Short mmCIF file of C-alpha atoms in Angstrom, two decimals:
data_model
loop_
_atom_site.label_atom_id
_atom_site.label_comp_id
_atom_site.label_asym_id
_atom_site.label_seq_id
_atom_site.Cartn_x
_atom_site.Cartn_y
_atom_site.Cartn_z
CA MET J 11 32.75 -178.74 -124.61
CA THR J 12 33.00 -180.88 -121.52
CA SER J 13 30.71 -178.46 -119.73
CA LEU J 14 28.08 -178.77 -122.44
CA ASN J 15 28.27 -182.56 -122.28
CA VAL J 16 27.85 -182.50 -118.52
CA LYS J 17 24.86 -180.16 -118.75
CA SER J 18 23.19 -182.25 -121.46
CA HIS J 19 23.78 -185.41 -119.40
CA VAL J 20 22.20 -183.74 -116.36
CA LEU J 21 19.20 -182.64 -118.45
CA ILE J 22 18.78 -186.16 -119.83
CA GLN J 23 18.89 -187.60 -116.32
CA ALA J 24 16.43 -184.99 -115.05
CA ARG J 25 13.98 -185.78 -117.84
CA SER J 26 14.32 -189.54 -117.33
CA GLU J 27 13.74 -189.16 -113.58
CA THR J 28 10.88 -186.68 -113.84
CA SER J 29 8.88 -188.51 -116.51
CA PRO J 30 8.53 -191.81 -114.57
CA SER J 31 7.54 -189.93 -111.41
CA VAL J 32 4.71 -188.18 -113.27
CA ILE J 33 3.57 -191.46 -114.84
CA MET J 34 3.71 -193.18 -111.44
CA MET J 35 1.52 -190.45 -109.98
CA LEU J 36 -1.00 -190.95 -112.80
CA ILE J 37 -0.98 -194.70 -112.18
CA HIS J 38 -1.80 -194.27 -108.49
CA PHE J 39 -4.53 -191.76 -109.33
CA LEU J 40 -6.00 -194.20 -111.86
CA LEU J 41 -5.99 -197.00 -109.27
CA LEU J 42 -7.93 -194.85 -106.82
CA TYR J 43 -10.37 -193.85 -109.56
CA LEU J 44 -10.89 -197.48 -110.60
CA SER J 45 -11.65 -198.42 -106.99
CA VAL J 46 -14.51 -195.88 -106.67
CA TYR J 47 -15.67 -196.07 -110.29
CA GLY J 48 -18.32 -198.67 -109.44
CA LEU J 49 -19.95 -196.36 -106.90
CA ILE J 50 -19.79 -193.45 -109.34
CA SER J 51 -21.37 -195.50 -112.14
CA ILE J 52 -24.45 -196.21 -110.00
CA TYR J 53 -25.34 -192.52 -110.14
CA VAL J 54 -23.68 -191.40 -113.39
CA ASP J 55 -24.45 -193.41 -116.54
CA ASN J 56 -22.35 -191.34 -118.90
CA ILE J 57 -20.33 -192.61 -121.86
CA VAL J 58 -17.52 -190.14 -121.11
CA ILE J 59 -17.21 -191.32 -117.51
CA ARG J 60 -17.32 -194.95 -118.63
CA SER J 61 -14.71 -194.39 -121.34
CA LEU J 62 -12.35 -192.36 -119.17
CA LYS J 63 -11.09 -195.34 -117.18
CA ASP J 64 -10.71 -197.49 -120.30
CA ALA J 65 -8.81 -194.79 -122.17
CA GLY J 66 -6.53 -194.25 -119.17
CA MET J 67 -5.81 -197.97 -118.84
CA LEU J 68 -5.14 -198.36 -122.57
CA LEU J 69 -2.81 -195.36 -122.78
CA LEU J 70 -0.89 -196.49 -119.69
CA ALA J 71 -0.63 -200.05 -121.00
CA VAL J 72 0.77 -198.89 -124.36
CA TYR J 73 3.18 -196.39 -122.80
CA THR J 74 4.50 -198.82 -120.20
CA LEU J 75 4.81 -201.61 -122.79
CA ILE J 76 7.09 -199.36 -124.83
CA ARG J 77 9.16 -198.56 -121.73
CA VAL J 78 9.69 -202.16 -120.61
CA TYR J 79 9.78 -203.90 -124.01
CA ARG J 80 13.55 -203.67 -124.51
CA GLN J 81 14.24 -205.15 -121.10
CA GLN J 82 12.82 -208.59 -121.97
CA ILE J 83 12.37 -208.77 -125.73
CA ASP J 84 12.03 -212.55 -126.12
CA PHE J 85 9.46 -212.84 -123.34
CA MET J 86 7.53 -209.81 -124.63
CA ASN J 87 7.44 -211.05 -128.23
CA LEU J 88 5.97 -214.39 -127.20
CA LEU J 89 3.48 -212.74 -124.83
CA LEU J 90 2.33 -210.23 -127.46
CA PHE J 91 1.98 -212.99 -130.06
CA VAL J 92 -0.31 -215.00 -127.77
CA LEU J 93 -2.41 -211.93 -126.90
CA ALA J 94 -2.72 -210.89 -130.55
CA SER J 95 -3.73 -214.44 -131.50
CA LEU J 96 -6.50 -214.40 -128.88
CA VAL J 97 -7.83 -211.07 -130.16
CA VAL J 98 -7.82 -212.31 -133.77
CA LEU J 99 -9.46 -215.59 -132.79
CA GLY J 100 -12.11 -213.84 -130.74
CA SER J 101 -12.83 -211.38 -133.55
CA LEU J 102 -13.56 -213.92 -136.30
CA ASN J 103 -17.30 -213.94 -135.56
CA VAL J 104 -17.51 -210.27 -136.54
CA LEU J 105 -16.91 -211.44 -140.14
CA VAL J 106 -20.18 -213.43 -140.05
CA GLY J 107 -22.32 -210.67 -138.57
CA SER J 108 -21.58 -210.58 -134.84
CA SER J 109 -21.79 -207.19 -133.13
CA VAL J 110 -18.65 -205.04 -133.11
CA VAL J 111 -19.93 -203.40 -129.90
CA THR J 112 -20.00 -206.80 -128.19
CA LEU J 113 -16.43 -207.41 -129.31
CA ILE J 114 -15.30 -204.04 -127.92
CA TYR J 115 -16.97 -204.72 -124.57
CA GLY J 116 -15.40 -208.17 -124.43
CA ILE J 117 -11.91 -206.84 -125.12
CA LYS J 118 -12.17 -204.05 -122.56
CA ILE J 119 -13.63 -206.28 -119.83
CA THR J 120 -11.40 -209.36 -120.26
CA LEU J 121 -8.24 -208.39 -122.16
CA LEU J 122 -7.71 -204.71 -121.27
CA PRO J 123 -7.10 -205.50 -117.56
CA LEU J 124 -4.65 -208.22 -118.68
CA VAL J 125 -2.35 -205.80 -120.53
CA MET J 126 -2.08 -203.77 -117.33
CA LEU J 127 0.59 -206.26 -116.33
CA PHE J 128 2.91 -204.06 -118.46
CA THR J 129 2.09 -201.21 -116.08
CA GLY J 130 2.98 -203.45 -113.17
CA MET J 131 6.32 -204.24 -114.81
CA PHE J 132 6.94 -200.53 -115.33
CA MET J 133 6.27 -199.82 -111.64
CA ALA J 134 8.68 -202.57 -110.61
CA GLN J 135 11.26 -201.19 -113.02
CA HIS J 136 11.12 -197.82 -111.25
CA GLY J 137 10.98 -199.15 -107.70
CA GLY J 138 7.26 -198.66 -107.22
CA VAL J 139 6.42 -201.97 -105.53
CA PHE J 140 5.99 -200.55 -102.03
CA ALA J 141 4.15 -197.48 -103.34
CA PHE J 142 1.73 -199.78 -105.19
CA ALA J 143 1.19 -201.74 -101.98
CA ARG J 144 0.49 -198.51 -100.04
CA THR J 145 -2.14 -197.45 -102.57
CA ASN J 146 -3.77 -200.87 -102.28
CA LEU J 147 -3.75 -200.48 -98.49
CA VAL J 148 -5.61 -197.18 -98.86
CA ILE J 149 -8.16 -198.82 -101.17
CA PHE J 150 -8.44 -201.76 -98.75
CA ILE J 151 -9.36 -199.36 -95.92
CA MET J 152 -11.83 -197.52 -98.19
CA LEU J 153 -13.54 -200.79 -99.09
CA ILE J 154 -13.99 -201.76 -95.44
CA ALA J 155 -15.19 -198.29 -94.47
CA GLY J 156 -17.68 -198.23 -97.36
CA TRP J 157 -19.04 -201.65 -96.40
CA CYS J 158 -19.47 -200.60 -92.76
CA VAL J 159 -21.36 -197.45 -93.79
CA GLN J 160 -23.67 -199.44 -96.06
CA TYR J 161 -24.26 -202.06 -93.38
CA ALA J 162 -25.23 -199.33 -90.92
CA LEU J 163 -27.64 -197.78 -93.44
CA GLY J 164 -29.32 -201.07 -94.37
CA ILE J 165 -30.52 -202.39 -97.72
CA GLU J 166 -33.88 -200.55 -97.63
CA LYS J 167 -32.18 -197.19 -97.15
CA LEU J 168 -29.66 -197.96 -99.90
CA ILE J 169 -32.50 -198.74 -102.33
CA THR J 170 -34.02 -195.32 -101.66
CA MET J 171 -30.59 -193.82 -102.38
CA GLY J 172 -30.48 -195.31 -105.88
CA PHE J 173 -28.89 -198.75 -105.39
CA VAL J 174 -30.53 -201.53 -107.43
CA TYR J 175 -31.49 -204.65 -105.52
CA GLY J 176 -30.08 -207.78 -107.14
CA VAL J 177 -27.31 -205.81 -108.86
CA ASN J 178 -25.57 -203.40 -106.45
CA ILE J 179 -26.94 -204.97 -103.27
CA LYS J 180 -28.41 -208.39 -102.49
CA ASN J 181 -29.48 -210.72 -99.70
CA TYR J 182 -27.91 -214.07 -99.00
CA LEU J 183 -29.66 -216.85 -97.07
CA GLU J 184 -31.72 -215.73 -94.07
CA GLY J 185 -31.46 -212.06 -95.01
CA VAL J 186 -27.68 -211.69 -94.67
CA PRO J 187 -26.79 -208.55 -96.67
CA ARG J 188 -24.44 -208.64 -99.63
CA LEU J 189 -23.15 -205.10 -100.12
CA SER J 190 -21.05 -203.50 -102.85
CA SER J 191 -19.10 -200.95 -100.76
CA ILE J 192 -17.37 -198.55 -103.20
CA THR J 193 -17.49 -201.07 -106.10
CA TYR J 194 -20.41 -201.87 -108.39
CA SER J 195 -21.50 -205.24 -107.01
CA PRO J 196 -21.08 -207.48 -103.93
CA ASP J 197 -18.87 -209.87 -105.92
CA GLY J 198 -16.73 -206.96 -107.09
CA TYR J 199 -16.36 -205.80 -103.48
CA ALA J 200 -15.32 -209.22 -102.17
CA TYR J 201 -12.65 -209.71 -104.83
CA ALA J 202 -11.39 -206.14 -104.60
CA LEU J 203 -11.10 -206.58 -100.82
CA LEU J 204 -9.29 -209.87 -101.33
CA MET J 205 -6.78 -208.57 -103.90
CA THR J 206 -6.02 -205.30 -102.11
CA GLY J 207 -5.68 -207.13 -98.80
CA ILE J 208 -3.14 -209.57 -100.24
CA ILE J 209 -1.19 -206.78 -101.96
CA ALA J 210 -1.34 -204.59 -98.83
CA GLU J 211 0.72 -207.27 -97.10
CA ARG J 212 3.63 -206.09 -99.29
CA THR J 213 3.88 -202.62 -97.69
CA ARG J 214 7.13 -201.86 -95.86
CA MET J 215 5.33 -201.77 -92.52
CA ALA J 216 3.76 -205.19 -93.12
CA VAL J 217 7.06 -206.65 -94.35
CA ASN J 218 8.98 -205.29 -91.35
CA HIS J 219 6.28 -205.85 -88.71
CA ARG J 220 4.63 -209.25 -88.65
CA SER J 221 1.87 -208.01 -86.30
CA PHE J 222 0.72 -205.46 -88.91
CA ARG J 223 0.66 -208.15 -91.61
CA ILE J 224 -1.41 -210.43 -89.36
CA LEU J 225 -3.83 -207.54 -88.71
CA ILE J 226 -4.35 -207.13 -92.47
CA GLN J 227 -4.93 -210.87 -92.84
CA LEU J 228 -7.47 -210.91 -90.00
CA LEU J 229 -9.34 -207.94 -91.45
CA THR J 230 -9.34 -209.59 -94.88
CA ILE J 231 -10.74 -212.93 -93.76
CA SER J 232 -13.23 -211.31 -91.36
CA PHE J 233 -14.82 -209.07 -93.98
CA LEU J 234 -14.69 -211.82 -96.59
CA LEU J 235 -16.76 -213.96 -94.23
CA LEU J 236 -19.18 -211.07 -93.80
CA SER J 237 -19.43 -210.68 -97.57
CA THR J 238 -20.57 -214.36 -97.87
CA ILE J 239 -18.94 -214.67 -101.33
CA ARG J 240 -17.67 -218.23 -101.11
CA SER J 241 -15.42 -218.28 -104.17
CA ALA J 242 -13.49 -215.30 -102.78
CA LEU J 243 -13.02 -217.20 -99.52
CA LEU J 244 -11.77 -220.18 -101.51
CA LEU J 245 -9.25 -217.99 -103.36
CA TRP J 246 -7.91 -216.54 -100.09
CA CYS J 247 -7.59 -219.96 -98.48
CA VAL J 248 -5.78 -221.48 -101.48
CA TYR J 249 -3.45 -218.47 -101.58
CA GLN J 250 -2.55 -218.85 -97.91
CA VAL J 251 -2.00 -222.63 -98.22
CA VAL J 252 0.28 -222.25 -101.27
CA ILE J 253 2.24 -219.42 -99.61
CA PHE J 254 2.67 -221.56 -96.50
CA MET J 255 3.82 -224.61 -98.46
CA MET J 256 6.30 -222.54 -100.47
CA SER J 257 7.73 -221.06 -97.28
CA MET J 258 8.35 -224.62 -96.04
CA ARG J 259 10.45 -225.63 -99.05
CA LYS J 260 13.77 -225.40 -97.22
CA TYR J 261 14.60 -228.17 -94.76
CA SER J 262 15.21 -226.89 -91.23
CA ARG J 263 14.30 -227.84 -87.67
CA ARG J 264 11.99 -224.84 -87.39
CA ASN J 265 10.08 -225.79 -90.56
CA ILE J 266 9.70 -229.39 -89.38
CA LEU J 267 8.24 -228.20 -86.07
CA VAL J 268 5.87 -225.79 -87.82
CA LEU J 269 4.65 -228.52 -90.19
CA ALA J 270 4.13 -230.90 -87.27
CA PHE J 271 2.06 -228.31 -85.41
CA VAL J 272 -0.03 -227.55 -88.50
CA PHE J 273 -0.83 -231.18 -89.18
CA MET J 274 -1.81 -231.74 -85.55
CA ALA J 275 -4.03 -228.65 -85.60
CA MET J 276 -5.72 -229.49 -88.92
CA PRO J 277 -8.54 -231.69 -87.48
CA ALA J 278 -9.53 -229.00 -84.97
CA ALA J 279 -9.31 -226.29 -87.63
CA ALA J 280 -11.45 -228.34 -90.02
CA PHE J 281 -14.05 -229.01 -87.33
CA PHE J 282 -14.43 -225.45 -86.04
CA GLY J 283 -14.03 -223.96 -89.51
CA GLY J 284 -16.74 -226.22 -90.83
CA ARG J 285 -19.05 -225.26 -87.96
CA LEU J 286 -18.45 -221.57 -88.67
CA LEU J 287 -19.13 -221.94 -92.38
CA GLN J 288 -22.20 -224.06 -91.69
CA SER J 289 -23.60 -221.42 -89.32
CA LYS J 290 -23.41 -218.87 -92.14
CA ASN J 291 -24.84 -221.30 -94.71
CA LEU J 292 -21.60 -221.13 -96.68
CA LEU J 293 -21.48 -224.89 -97.25
CA SER J 294 -24.73 -225.04 -99.22
CA SER J 295 -24.37 -226.82 -102.59
CA SER J 296 -27.70 -225.78 -104.15
CA SER J 297 -26.24 -222.94 -106.23
CA LEU J 298 -23.46 -225.21 -107.51
CA LEU J 299 -26.03 -227.81 -108.59
CA ASP J 300 -28.00 -225.09 -110.40
CA ARG J 301 -24.86 -224.01 -112.22
CA LEU J 302 -24.01 -227.57 -113.23
CA GLN J 303 -27.47 -227.88 -114.77
CA THR J 304 -27.06 -224.55 -116.60
CA TRP J 305 -23.63 -225.49 -117.94
CA GLY J 306 -24.92 -228.84 -119.19
CA SER J 307 -27.77 -227.26 -121.14
CA SER J 308 -26.15 -224.02 -122.35
CA LEU J 309 -22.53 -224.70 -123.31
CA THR J 310 -21.57 -224.89 -126.98
CA SER J 311 -20.72 -228.36 -128.27
CA PRO J 312 -16.94 -228.76 -128.77
CA PHE J 313 -17.60 -230.70 -132.02
CA THR J 314 -18.94 -227.64 -133.89
CA MET J 315 -17.21 -224.71 -135.59
CA ASN J 316 -18.20 -222.42 -132.69
CA GLY J 317 -16.82 -225.00 -130.32
CA MET J 318 -13.53 -224.78 -132.17
CA ILE J 319 -13.14 -220.97 -132.49
CA GLY J 320 -15.76 -219.78 -129.99
CA ASN J 321 -18.71 -217.43 -130.28
CA GLY J 322 -16.54 -214.32 -130.14
CA ILE J 323 -15.00 -212.24 -127.36
CA GLY J 324 -17.78 -210.66 -125.31
CA SER J 325 -20.42 -213.23 -126.32
CA VAL J 326 -20.84 -214.42 -122.71
CA GLY J 327 -19.93 -213.34 -119.19
CA ALA J 328 -19.75 -209.79 -117.89
CA ALA J 329 -19.56 -208.33 -121.42
CA SER J 330 -22.75 -210.04 -122.60
CA ARG J 331 -24.58 -208.98 -119.44
CA ARG J 332 -23.55 -205.38 -120.09
CA THR J 333 -24.50 -205.39 -123.78
CA HIS J 334 -27.83 -206.98 -122.88
CA MET J 335 -28.47 -204.12 -120.42
CA ILE J 336 -27.88 -201.49 -123.11
CA GLY J 337 -30.36 -203.18 -125.48
CA LEU J 338 -28.20 -205.29 -127.80
CA ASN J 339 -29.20 -208.79 -128.81
CA SER J 340 -26.91 -210.59 -126.39
CA SER J 341 -27.10 -213.99 -124.71
CA ASN J 342 -27.05 -212.55 -121.15
CA PHE J 343 -25.23 -215.74 -120.08
CA ALA J 344 -23.13 -215.09 -116.96
CA VAL J 345 -21.50 -218.58 -117.17
CA ASP J 346 -20.05 -218.31 -113.60
CA ASN J 347 -16.99 -220.32 -114.61
CA GLN J 348 -13.91 -218.62 -116.03
CA TYR J 349 -12.80 -221.68 -118.00
CA PHE J 350 -16.19 -222.12 -119.66
CA SER J 351 -16.36 -218.36 -120.27
CA LEU J 352 -13.05 -218.42 -122.14
CA TYR J 353 -14.16 -221.53 -124.02
CA GLU J 354 -17.46 -219.97 -125.09
CA GLN J 355 -15.66 -216.87 -126.34
CA THR J 356 -12.59 -218.38 -128.06
CA GLY J 357 -13.34 -222.10 -128.38
CA TRP J 358 -11.00 -224.91 -127.50
CA ILE J 359 -8.31 -223.40 -129.75
CA GLY J 360 -8.49 -220.26 -127.61
CA LEU J 361 -8.20 -222.38 -124.48
CA VAL J 362 -4.94 -223.77 -125.84
CA TYR J 363 -3.66 -220.22 -126.33
CA PHE J 364 -4.70 -219.27 -122.79
CA LEU J 365 -2.95 -222.39 -121.49
CA ILE J 366 0.23 -221.29 -123.31
CA LEU J 367 -0.16 -217.81 -121.83
CA PHE J 368 -0.52 -219.03 -118.25
CA MET J 369 2.29 -221.58 -118.63
CA LEU J 370 4.53 -218.81 -119.96
CA LEU J 371 3.71 -216.64 -116.95
CA PHE J 372 4.17 -219.52 -114.51
CA ILE J 373 7.54 -220.60 -115.92
CA THR J 374 8.78 -217.01 -115.90
CA LEU J 375 7.67 -216.53 -112.29
CA VAL J 376 9.49 -219.69 -111.25
CA LYS J 377 12.65 -218.34 -112.88
CA ARG J 378 12.19 -215.00 -111.11
CA MET J 379 12.13 -216.81 -107.76
CA LYS J 380 15.84 -217.48 -108.17
CA ALA J 381 16.77 -213.90 -109.09
CA PRO J 382 18.33 -211.73 -106.34
CA SER J 383 16.34 -208.68 -105.21
CA GLU J 384 15.74 -206.51 -102.17
CA PRO J 385 13.81 -207.76 -99.09
CA GLY J 386 10.05 -207.46 -99.53
CA VAL J 387 10.40 -207.72 -103.32
CA SER J 388 12.19 -211.08 -103.46
CA THR J 389 9.01 -212.95 -102.49
CA LEU J 390 6.81 -211.33 -105.15
CA PRO J 391 7.05 -214.30 -107.55
CA GLN J 392 5.99 -216.72 -104.80
CA ALA J 393 3.04 -214.50 -103.91
CA ALA J 394 2.08 -214.19 -107.58
CA ILE J 395 2.16 -217.97 -108.05
CA ALA J 396 0.02 -218.44 -104.92
CA MET J 397 -2.42 -215.80 -106.13
CA GLY J 398 -2.58 -217.49 -109.52
CA ALA J 399 -3.35 -220.83 -107.84
CA GLY J 400 -6.15 -219.17 -105.90
CA VAL J 401 -7.56 -217.60 -109.07
CA ALA J 402 -7.41 -220.99 -110.80
CA ALA J 403 -9.45 -222.55 -107.97
CA ALA J 404 -12.01 -219.73 -107.71
CA SER J 405 -12.44 -219.71 -111.51
CA LEU J 406 -14.37 -222.99 -111.22
CA THR J 407 -17.46 -221.09 -110.03
CA THR J 408 -16.80 -217.43 -110.89
CA ASN J 409 -15.54 -215.35 -113.82
CA VAL J 410 -12.65 -214.09 -111.70
CA LEU J 411 -10.73 -212.41 -114.52
CA GLU J 412 -13.81 -210.35 -115.45
CA LEU J 413 -14.44 -208.92 -111.97
CA PHE J 414 -13.50 -205.24 -111.98
CA PRO J 415 -11.39 -203.66 -110.43
CA ALA J 416 -9.88 -206.78 -108.80
CA ASN J 417 -8.70 -208.08 -112.18
CA VAL J 418 -6.68 -204.88 -112.74
CA PHE J 419 -4.99 -205.19 -109.34
CA PHE J 420 -4.29 -208.88 -110.02
CA TRP J 421 -2.63 -208.36 -113.42
CA MET J 422 -0.57 -205.41 -112.20
CA PHE J 423 0.71 -207.52 -109.31
CA ILE J 424 1.59 -210.33 -111.73
CA GLY J 425 3.46 -207.80 -113.88
CA MET J 426 5.50 -206.64 -110.90
CA ALA J 427 6.48 -210.19 -110.07
CA LEU J 428 7.43 -210.87 -113.71
CA TYR J 429 9.84 -207.97 -113.98
CA GLN J 430 13.51 -208.66 -113.34
CA GLN J 431 15.89 -205.79 -112.73
CA ARG J 432 18.78 -205.63 -115.15
CA ARG J 433 22.02 -206.37 -113.35
CA ALA J 434 25.29 -204.52 -113.75
CA GLY J 435 27.33 -205.78 -116.68
CA GLU J 436 24.32 -206.70 -118.81
CA ILE J 437 23.22 -204.88 -121.99
CA PRO J 438 24.24 -201.22 -121.58
CA TYR J 439 21.66 -198.46 -121.58
CA LYS J 440 21.42 -195.87 -124.31
CA ALA J 441 21.40 -192.16 -123.57
CA GLY J 442 18.24 -191.20 -121.76
CA GLU J 443 17.28 -194.82 -120.95
CA GLN J 444 16.80 -195.67 -117.32
CA GLY J 445 17.45 -198.99 -115.55
#
């Protein structure tokens, strides 16, 4: 009898160890596929190919939600309630004749990447933080290599190869190329480079070797400058400033000296940085003025019913651009402001729900900062807060949370930082459940 119990216990352990490893492998494969999907979609406009990534993300999100739900029931219940409320609120316009297809595109572009934070929590639960960082490092290298190849070929050659000017490739001021690398658009490339570069700093080699981490940072900022996407540069700079300030929280002689050096170097950094940005025409305000004019004339009045509940998920932003391309009667309004995009889709009531969502995430991350964990993982909440601050700043001029695949990487990273390992002595596990 004892022998049978031992064998069954071994089989249960084997199954519980094998299953997560298979799922983890599928997650890494999906991440690699998402990174090159934009390049594939330029040549293959197939509904099966387009649906494959969405089906994979949805199945993984549901499966991983089930696996991590019991770990943090109170947090999960509140999070799921807010998400469900947003979906219901953004679906009300379907009742008065809005397109169901538009709603589906809006959910998959804005909300589907968000629920991938459950997958990030699952990876943290099974010790996959460093593996996730390694995969992002691989994608980071692929993005740089793809950009270099496209730069060598030139925009004219890329057009003959099937790239669409103004969509997959563009020119900035004075003919500076904006290239998409292995993503779909130049903006998608810049943000994917930014997110993967930040996450790649969490690899064991970068954690243990400061020189390797600095190399990643230099590559990130160098190719972001070459991309000429200013909002991505803003996000990276805000992230670095917040990370630096959080590292200076503890009073010590070393921190005082570092702060003194930084403040003395700030005037020189501002002068030479400004000269560099000016030389690349990155300080031009003409596009911002154009956007201000567009927002003033196109935004829904907050004193109307649509201002209260929105025009429906997918009515503006990346979803509306996509539905317009496939022939639906859509507004084709890019918005170029994540706050206004959320407002247009869910109204000011939806904005309140989003504020609750982000406050919930922020408060939880602050709590996680105090939880003990292994080196390299203990600073995840700080990095997630800094990344969130950068996203908040960049959202003023870009729909950051709608930029694929960077939004998937972002939400998975947030999920990893949210997860807290169960400590010994807490709620016991049932048979077959893994800590």
